[in-house]
Amino acid sequence: MFSIERTQAFFQVFIDGKFYLTVLDGIYNTLLLTFIATSIGLLIGLVVALIQIAEVPEKKGASTFFTKLLKLIAKIYVDIIRGTPVVVQISFLWLVVLGPLDLPRVLVGGLAFAINSGAYMSEVIRGGIESIDKGQMEAGRSLGLSYKQTMQFIILPQAIKQMLPALVNEFINLIKETAIIGFIGGMDLMKAANIMIGTTYNYEIPLLMVAIIYLAMTMVLTRFMRVIEKNLSNGK
């Protein structure tokens, strides 16, 4: 399967045909997609989580109705996103919602992954916040802090330690999920592999190469996040 002749022939085409540039382009787009999705998805997740755990005012009025409406919208968003495949979401966003705008595929893909990831991150963040003893909120309010201040300075710093492992898993999943950007014609590592396969008719080496690159990126990210988690555990 991995004969010397086939391997030498592939790498000759890989260098002479400048396929290494295609691979580098795929790596760049994969990391860019992950950065866009992570940044926006984390923001979406935080907002949705805070809406889900928000206190409904006891006094009936516009604020009570508005809070309940936001909670309902947040629940529907999470249920729809978690209940449908990401490939359907990215195709719908590209073909139906943003198709007429002729936006770059990387941007559309990043937004689709962000919307998808935001739903999962919101549940992680909500779970992390709710894992903190309710007495912490009561203590903060008794000290004269507002709900926002208590959440910002007391609850969230403690919750981050609880939710960090799950968030790291979501980041790793994002790197791998970007492989479906090819469904809308976007360039990523998997698309680079398909281009090399279509030109060289060699399946083994391009797929193995891409798998190793994905593995390396996820290992680096995992190692980096473990260092952060260790520092947080040590109180640094």
PDB file of C-alpha atoms in Angstrom:
ATOM      1  CA  MET A   1       0.000   0.000   0.000  1.00  0.00           C
ATOM      2  CA  PHE A   2       2.787   2.444   0.955  1.00  0.00           C
ATOM      3  CA  SER A   3       5.270   1.322  -1.693  1.00  0.00           C
ATOM      4  CA  ILE A   4       8.491   3.279  -2.089  1.00  0.00           C
ATOM      5  CA  GLU A   5       7.708   4.047  -5.723  1.00  0.00           C
ATOM      6  CA  ARG A   6       4.225   5.429  -4.983  1.00  0.00           C
ATOM      7  CA  THR A   7       5.530   7.457  -2.066  1.00  0.00           C
ATOM      8  CA  GLN A   8       8.377   8.946  -4.082  1.00  0.00           C
ATOM      9  CA  ALA A   9       6.030   9.722  -6.969  1.00  0.00           C
ATOM     10  CA  PHE A  10       3.576  11.470  -4.659  1.00  0.00           C
ATOM     11  CA  PHE A  11       6.154  13.676  -2.962  1.00  0.00           C
ATOM     12  CA  GLN A  12       7.658  14.592  -6.314  1.00  0.00           C
ATOM     13  CA  VAL A  13       4.256  15.857  -7.412  1.00  0.00           C
ATOM     14  CA  PHE A  14       3.714  17.354  -3.957  1.00  0.00           C
ATOM     15  CA  ILE A  15       6.822  19.528  -4.328  1.00  0.00           C
ATOM     16  CA  ASP A  16       6.835  20.178  -8.074  1.00  0.00           C
ATOM     17  CA  GLY A  17       3.090  20.792  -8.177  1.00  0.00           C
ATOM     18  CA  LYS A  18       3.329  23.067  -5.140  1.00  0.00           C
ATOM     19  CA  PHE A  19       0.683  21.108  -3.272  1.00  0.00           C
ATOM     20  CA  TYR A  20       2.426  22.115  -0.063  1.00  0.00           C
ATOM     21  CA  LEU A  21       0.996  25.592  -0.674  1.00  0.00           C
ATOM     22  CA  THR A  22      -2.463  24.046  -0.885  1.00  0.00           C
ATOM     23  CA  VAL A  23      -1.888  22.296   2.430  1.00  0.00           C
ATOM     24  CA  LEU A  24      -0.646  25.515   4.050  1.00  0.00           C
ATOM     25  CA  ASP A  25      -3.721  27.308   2.715  1.00  0.00           C
ATOM     26  CA  GLY A  26      -5.878  24.561   4.205  1.00  0.00           C
ATOM     27  CA  ILE A  27      -4.160  24.878   7.591  1.00  0.00           C
ATOM     28  CA  TYR A  28      -4.606  28.652   7.554  1.00  0.00           C
ATOM     29  CA  ASN A  29      -8.318  28.436   6.731  1.00  0.00           C
ATOM     30  CA  THR A  30      -8.877  25.697   9.309  1.00  0.00           C
ATOM     31  CA  LEU A  31      -7.298  27.814  12.060  1.00  0.00           C
ATOM     32  CA  LEU A  32      -9.135  30.936  10.847  1.00  0.00           C
ATOM     33  CA  LEU A  33     -12.471  29.112  10.878  1.00  0.00           C
ATOM     34  CA  THR A  34     -11.761  27.801  14.362  1.00  0.00           C
ATOM     35  CA  PHE A  35     -10.799  31.267  15.628  1.00  0.00           C
ATOM     36  CA  ILE A  36     -13.934  32.906  14.190  1.00  0.00           C
ATOM     37  CA  ALA A  37     -16.204  30.153  15.466  1.00  0.00           C
ATOM     38  CA  THR A  38     -14.595  30.068  18.913  1.00  0.00           C
ATOM     39  CA  SER A  39     -14.638  33.839  19.423  1.00  0.00           C
ATOM     40  CA  ILE A  40     -18.211  34.403  18.289  1.00  0.00           C
ATOM     41  CA  GLY A  41     -19.478  31.081  19.639  1.00  0.00           C
ATOM     42  CA  LEU A  42     -18.128  31.789  23.117  1.00  0.00           C
ATOM     43  CA  LEU A  43     -19.848  35.178  23.124  1.00  0.00           C
ATOM     44  CA  ILE A  44     -23.128  33.644  21.930  1.00  0.00           C
ATOM     45  CA  GLY A  45     -22.844  30.877  24.494  1.00  0.00           C
ATOM     46  CA  LEU A  46     -22.223  33.297  27.350  1.00  0.00           C
ATOM     47  CA  VAL A  47     -25.175  35.510  26.398  1.00  0.00           C
ATOM     48  CA  VAL A  48     -27.547  32.561  25.946  1.00  0.00           C
ATOM     49  CA  ALA A  49     -26.411  30.973  29.219  1.00  0.00           C
ATOM     50  CA  LEU A  50     -26.944  34.207  31.159  1.00  0.00           C
ATOM     51  CA  ILE A  51     -30.394  34.546  29.627  1.00  0.00           C
ATOM     52  CA  GLN A  52     -31.280  30.992  30.603  1.00  0.00           C
ATOM     53  CA  ILE A  53     -30.309  31.484  34.255  1.00  0.00           C
ATOM     54  CA  ALA A  54     -31.615  35.050  34.533  1.00  0.00           C
ATOM     55  CA  GLU A  55     -34.036  35.716  37.366  1.00  0.00           C
ATOM     56  CA  VAL A  56     -37.591  36.452  36.281  1.00  0.00           C
ATOM     57  CA  PRO A  57     -38.869  39.587  38.063  1.00  0.00           C
ATOM     58  CA  GLU A  58     -41.584  38.708  40.576  1.00  0.00           C
ATOM     59  CA  LYS A  59     -43.549  41.828  39.791  1.00  0.00           C
ATOM     60  CA  LYS A  60     -45.519  41.283  36.605  1.00  0.00           C
ATOM     61  CA  GLY A  61     -44.919  43.799  33.855  1.00  0.00           C
ATOM     62  CA  ALA A  62     -42.957  44.478  30.692  1.00  0.00           C
ATOM     63  CA  SER A  63     -39.671  43.296  32.223  1.00  0.00           C
ATOM     64  CA  THR A  64     -41.208  39.969  33.276  1.00  0.00           C
ATOM     65  CA  PHE A  65     -42.677  39.389  29.823  1.00  0.00           C
ATOM     66  CA  PHE A  66     -39.421  40.393  28.116  1.00  0.00           C
ATOM     67  CA  THR A  67     -37.347  38.083  30.336  1.00  0.00           C
ATOM     68  CA  LYS A  68     -39.648  35.122  29.709  1.00  0.00           C
ATOM     69  CA  LEU A  69     -39.597  35.820  25.975  1.00  0.00           C
ATOM     70  CA  LEU A  70     -35.797  35.870  25.897  1.00  0.00           C
ATOM     71  CA  LYS A  71     -35.695  32.614  27.868  1.00  0.00           C
ATOM     72  CA  LEU A  72     -38.072  30.989  25.376  1.00  0.00           C
ATOM     73  CA  ILE A  73     -36.016  32.210  22.397  1.00  0.00           C
ATOM     74  CA  ALA A  74     -32.803  30.928  24.013  1.00  0.00           C
ATOM     75  CA  LYS A  75     -34.378  27.512  24.654  1.00  0.00           C
ATOM     76  CA  ILE A  76     -35.686  27.239  21.081  1.00  0.00           C
ATOM     77  CA  TYR A  77     -32.269  28.236  19.700  1.00  0.00           C
ATOM     78  CA  VAL A  78     -30.443  25.602  21.753  1.00  0.00           C
ATOM     79  CA  ASP A  79     -32.977  22.886  20.916  1.00  0.00           C
ATOM     80  CA  ILE A  80     -32.903  23.579  17.166  1.00  0.00           C
ATOM     81  CA  ILE A  81     -29.120  23.824  16.884  1.00  0.00           C
ATOM     82  CA  ARG A  82     -28.446  20.756  19.026  1.00  0.00           C
ATOM     83  CA  GLY A  83     -31.137  18.795  17.210  1.00  0.00           C
ATOM     84  CA  THR A  84     -29.937  19.339  13.628  1.00  0.00           C
ATOM     85  CA  PRO A  85     -26.649  18.346  11.913  1.00  0.00           C
ATOM     86  CA  VAL A  86     -24.060  21.078  11.469  1.00  0.00           C
ATOM     87  CA  VAL A  87     -23.744  20.223   7.763  1.00  0.00           C
ATOM     88  CA  VAL A  88     -27.437  21.104   7.334  1.00  0.00           C
ATOM     89  CA  GLN A  89     -26.941  24.350   9.241  1.00  0.00           C
ATOM     90  CA  ILE A  90     -23.947  25.480   7.202  1.00  0.00           C
ATOM     91  CA  SER A  91     -25.675  24.561   3.923  1.00  0.00           C
ATOM     92  CA  PHE A  92     -28.838  26.435   4.941  1.00  0.00           C
ATOM     93  CA  LEU A  93     -26.860  29.504   5.982  1.00  0.00           C
ATOM     94  CA  TRP A  94     -24.853  29.486   2.737  1.00  0.00           C
ATOM     95  CA  LEU A  95     -27.637  28.682   0.275  1.00  0.00           C
ATOM     96  CA  VAL A  96     -30.683  30.287   1.861  1.00  0.00           C
ATOM     97  CA  VAL A  97     -29.802  32.960   4.398  1.00  0.00           C
ATOM     98  CA  LEU A  98     -26.555  34.519   3.180  1.00  0.00           C
ATOM     99  CA  GLY A  99     -26.480  33.246  -0.399  1.00  0.00           C
ATOM    100  CA  PRO A 100     -27.628  36.524  -2.025  1.00  0.00           C
ATOM    101  CA  LEU A 101     -24.904  38.494  -0.197  1.00  0.00           C
ATOM    102  CA  ASP A 102     -22.025  36.647  -1.917  1.00  0.00           C
ATOM    103  CA  LEU A 103     -19.897  36.578   1.232  1.00  0.00           C
ATOM    104  CA  PRO A 104     -16.573  34.699   1.504  1.00  0.00           C
ATOM    105  CA  ARG A 105     -17.082  31.025   2.247  1.00  0.00           C
ATOM    106  CA  VAL A 106     -14.680  31.181   5.175  1.00  0.00           C
ATOM    107  CA  LEU A 107     -16.769  33.897   6.809  1.00  0.00           C
ATOM    108  CA  VAL A 108     -20.043  32.045   6.238  1.00  0.00           C
ATOM    109  CA  GLY A 109     -18.495  28.840   7.521  1.00  0.00           C
ATOM    110  CA  GLY A 110     -17.123  30.619  10.586  1.00  0.00           C
ATOM    111  CA  LEU A 111     -20.544  32.083  11.370  1.00  0.00           C
ATOM    112  CA  ALA A 112     -22.249  28.712  10.909  1.00  0.00           C
ATOM    113  CA  PHE A 113     -19.788  26.974  13.209  1.00  0.00           C
ATOM    114  CA  ALA A 114     -20.103  29.831  15.716  1.00  0.00           C
ATOM    115  CA  ILE A 115     -23.888  29.531  15.802  1.00  0.00           C
ATOM    116  CA  ASN A 116     -23.601  25.768  16.211  1.00  0.00           C
ATOM    117  CA  SER A 117     -20.891  25.932  18.848  1.00  0.00           C
ATOM    118  CA  GLY A 118     -22.681  28.713  20.736  1.00  0.00           C
ATOM    119  CA  ALA A 119     -25.561  26.378  21.564  1.00  0.00           C
ATOM    120  CA  TYR A 120     -23.233  23.757  23.043  1.00  0.00           C
ATOM    121  CA  MET A 121     -21.093  26.325  24.837  1.00  0.00           C
ATOM    122  CA  SER A 122     -24.193  27.872  26.387  1.00  0.00           C
ATOM    123  CA  GLU A 123     -25.035  24.552  28.031  1.00  0.00           C
ATOM    124  CA  VAL A 124     -21.459  24.162  29.258  1.00  0.00           C
ATOM    125  CA  ILE A 125     -21.424  27.685  30.685  1.00  0.00           C
ATOM    126  CA  ARG A 126     -24.885  27.295  32.213  1.00  0.00           C
ATOM    127  CA  GLY A 127     -23.856  24.040  33.854  1.00  0.00           C
ATOM    128  CA  GLY A 128     -20.662  25.608  35.179  1.00  0.00           C
ATOM    129  CA  ILE A 129     -22.507  28.551  36.681  1.00  0.00           C
ATOM    130  CA  GLU A 130     -25.226  26.397  38.213  1.00  0.00           C
ATOM    131  CA  SER A 131     -22.570  24.152  39.783  1.00  0.00           C
ATOM    132  CA  ILE A 132     -21.541  27.032  42.049  1.00  0.00           C
ATOM    133  CA  ASP A 133     -23.290  27.018  45.410  1.00  0.00           C
ATOM    134  CA  LYS A 134     -26.295  29.351  45.418  1.00  0.00           C
ATOM    135  CA  GLY A 135     -25.034  30.790  48.668  1.00  0.00           C
ATOM    136  CA  GLN A 136     -22.287  32.553  46.698  1.00  0.00           C
ATOM    137  CA  MET A 137     -24.878  34.681  44.911  1.00  0.00           C
ATOM    138  CA  GLU A 138     -26.707  35.408  48.149  1.00  0.00           C
ATOM    139  CA  ALA A 139     -23.433  36.371  49.838  1.00  0.00           C
ATOM    140  CA  GLY A 140     -22.532  38.748  47.032  1.00  0.00           C
ATOM    141  CA  ARG A 141     -25.947  40.394  47.081  1.00  0.00           C
ATOM    142  CA  SER A 142     -25.802  40.738  50.864  1.00  0.00           C
ATOM    143  CA  LEU A 143     -22.514  42.621  50.487  1.00  0.00           C
ATOM    144  CA  GLY A 144     -24.287  45.202  48.352  1.00  0.00           C
ATOM    145  CA  LEU A 145     -23.167  43.944  44.962  1.00  0.00           C
ATOM    146  CA  SER A 146     -25.617  43.962  42.093  1.00  0.00           C
ATOM    147  CA  TYR A 147     -26.591  40.760  40.256  1.00  0.00           C
ATOM    148  CA  LYS A 148     -24.226  41.705  37.420  1.00  0.00           C
ATOM    149  CA  GLN A 149     -21.319  42.480  39.757  1.00  0.00           C
ATOM    150  CA  THR A 150     -21.834  39.271  41.743  1.00  0.00           C
ATOM    151  CA  MET A 151     -21.895  37.235  38.550  1.00  0.00           C
ATOM    152  CA  GLN A 152     -18.810  39.004  37.162  1.00  0.00           C
ATOM    153  CA  PHE A 153     -16.583  39.013  40.241  1.00  0.00           C
ATOM    154  CA  ILE A 154     -17.720  35.999  42.271  1.00  0.00           C
ATOM    155  CA  ILE A 155     -19.651  33.412  40.240  1.00  0.00           C
ATOM    156  CA  LEU A 156     -17.952  33.417  36.821  1.00  0.00           C
ATOM    157  CA  PRO A 157     -14.329  33.210  38.111  1.00  0.00           C
ATOM    158  CA  GLN A 158     -15.238  30.060  40.048  1.00  0.00           C
ATOM    159  CA  ALA A 159     -17.375  28.620  37.234  1.00  0.00           C
ATOM    160  CA  ILE A 160     -14.571  28.934  34.679  1.00  0.00           C
ATOM    161  CA  LYS A 161     -12.578  26.250  36.490  1.00  0.00           C
ATOM    162  CA  GLN A 162     -15.568  23.915  36.316  1.00  0.00           C
ATOM    163  CA  MET A 163     -16.369  24.499  32.648  1.00  0.00           C
ATOM    164  CA  LEU A 164     -12.832  24.690  31.217  1.00  0.00           C
ATOM    165  CA  PRO A 165     -12.408  20.956  30.391  1.00  0.00           C
ATOM    166  CA  ALA A 166     -15.727  20.883  28.528  1.00  0.00           C
ATOM    167  CA  LEU A 167     -14.857  24.090  26.655  1.00  0.00           C
ATOM    168  CA  VAL A 168     -11.520  22.588  25.612  1.00  0.00           C
ATOM    169  CA  ASN A 169     -13.376  19.596  24.179  1.00  0.00           C
ATOM    170  CA  GLU A 170     -15.633  21.952  22.241  1.00  0.00           C
ATOM    171  CA  PHE A 171     -12.614  23.812  20.814  1.00  0.00           C
ATOM    172  CA  ILE A 172     -11.088  20.509  19.698  1.00  0.00           C
ATOM    173  CA  ASN A 173     -14.367  19.453  18.109  1.00  0.00           C
ATOM    174  CA  LEU A 174     -14.467  22.766  16.245  1.00  0.00           C
ATOM    175  CA  ILE A 175     -11.081  22.116  14.648  1.00  0.00           C
ATOM    176  CA  LYS A 176     -12.310  18.763  13.374  1.00  0.00           C
ATOM    177  CA  GLU A 177     -15.762  19.986  12.336  1.00  0.00           C
ATOM    178  CA  THR A 178     -14.249  22.551   9.972  1.00  0.00           C
ATOM    179  CA  ALA A 179     -13.593  19.635   7.604  1.00  0.00           C
ATOM    180  CA  ILE A 180     -17.166  19.968   6.301  1.00  0.00           C
ATOM    181  CA  ILE A 181     -16.560  23.491   4.945  1.00  0.00           C
ATOM    182  CA  GLY A 182     -15.972  21.711   1.644  1.00  0.00           C
ATOM    183  CA  PHE A 183     -19.742  21.189   1.357  1.00  0.00           C
ATOM    184  CA  ILE A 184     -20.040  24.863   0.397  1.00  0.00           C
ATOM    185  CA  GLY A 185     -16.814  24.932  -1.598  1.00  0.00           C
ATOM    186  CA  GLY A 186     -14.567  26.307   1.122  1.00  0.00           C
ATOM    187  CA  MET A 187     -10.893  25.450   1.437  1.00  0.00           C
ATOM    188  CA  ASP A 188      -9.627  23.588   4.459  1.00  0.00           C
ATOM    189  CA  LEU A 189      -7.315  20.673   5.225  1.00  0.00           C
ATOM    190  CA  MET A 190      -9.776  18.049   4.008  1.00  0.00           C
ATOM    191  CA  LYS A 191     -10.368  19.953   0.779  1.00  0.00           C
ATOM    192  CA  ALA A 192      -6.586  20.136   0.304  1.00  0.00           C
ATOM    193  CA  ALA A 193      -6.421  16.361   0.722  1.00  0.00           C
ATOM    194  CA  ASN A 194      -9.184  15.862  -1.851  1.00  0.00           C
ATOM    195  CA  ILE A 195      -7.348  18.083  -4.334  1.00  0.00           C
ATOM    196  CA  MET A 196      -4.169  16.045  -3.922  1.00  0.00           C
ATOM    197  CA  ILE A 197      -6.099  12.776  -4.226  1.00  0.00           C
ATOM    198  CA  GLY A 198      -7.844  13.929  -7.388  1.00  0.00           C
ATOM    199  CA  THR A 199      -4.533  14.884  -8.992  1.00  0.00           C
ATOM    200  CA  THR A 200      -2.238  12.087  -7.857  1.00  0.00           C
ATOM    201  CA  TYR A 201      -4.785   9.247  -7.448  1.00  0.00           C
ATOM    202  CA  ASN A 202      -2.978   8.478  -4.216  1.00  0.00           C
ATOM    203  CA  TYR A 203      -5.380   8.133  -1.289  1.00  0.00           C
ATOM    204  CA  GLU A 204      -3.159   6.894   1.488  1.00  0.00           C
ATOM    205  CA  ILE A 205      -0.555   9.629   1.845  1.00  0.00           C
ATOM    206  CA  PRO A 206      -2.820  12.720   1.551  1.00  0.00           C
ATOM    207  CA  LEU A 207      -5.296  11.325   4.079  1.00  0.00           C
ATOM    208  CA  LEU A 208      -2.536  10.255   6.454  1.00  0.00           C
ATOM    209  CA  MET A 209      -0.845  13.640   6.101  1.00  0.00           C
ATOM    210  CA  VAL A 210      -4.042  15.520   6.903  1.00  0.00           C
ATOM    211  CA  ALA A 211      -4.823  13.202   9.835  1.00  0.00           C
ATOM    212  CA  ILE A 212      -1.369  13.857  11.319  1.00  0.00           C
ATOM    213  CA  ILE A 213      -1.806  17.627  10.924  1.00  0.00           C
ATOM    214  CA  TYR A 214      -5.210  17.540  12.622  1.00  0.00           C
ATOM    215  CA  LEU A 215      -3.763  15.400  15.409  1.00  0.00           C
ATOM    216  CA  ALA A 216      -0.849  17.794  15.890  1.00  0.00           C
ATOM    217  CA  MET A 217      -3.135  20.835  16.109  1.00  0.00           C
ATOM    218  CA  THR A 218      -5.488  19.211  18.604  1.00  0.00           C
ATOM    219  CA  MET A 219      -2.575  17.972  20.725  1.00  0.00           C
ATOM    220  CA  VAL A 220      -1.022  21.443  20.850  1.00  0.00           C
ATOM    221  CA  LEU A 221      -4.369  22.972  21.813  1.00  0.00           C
ATOM    222  CA  THR A 222      -4.975  20.302  24.437  1.00  0.00           C
ATOM    223  CA  ARG A 223      -1.532  20.823  25.944  1.00  0.00           C
ATOM    224  CA  PHE A 224      -1.981  24.600  25.989  1.00  0.00           C
ATOM    225  CA  MET A 225      -5.381  24.397  27.670  1.00  0.00           C
ATOM    226  CA  ARG A 226      -4.093  21.895  30.257  1.00  0.00           C
ATOM    227  CA  VAL A 227      -1.396  24.388  31.228  1.00  0.00           C
ATOM    228  CA  ILE A 228      -4.074  27.058  31.677  1.00  0.00           C
ATOM    229  CA  GLU A 229      -6.240  24.667  33.663  1.00  0.00           C
ATOM    230  CA  LYS A 230      -3.302  23.776  35.912  1.00  0.00           C
ATOM    231  CA  ASN A 231      -2.503  27.438  36.538  1.00  0.00           C
ATOM    232  CA  LEU A 232      -6.136  28.131  37.400  1.00  0.00           C
ATOM    233  CA  SER A 233      -6.178  25.191  39.799  1.00  0.00           C
ATOM    234  CA  ASN A 234      -3.051  26.550  41.496  1.00  0.00           C
ATOM    235  CA  GLY A 235      -4.668  29.950  41.805  1.00  0.00           C
ATOM    236  CA  LYS A 236      -2.288  31.713  39.398  1.00  0.00           C
TER     237      LYS A 236
END
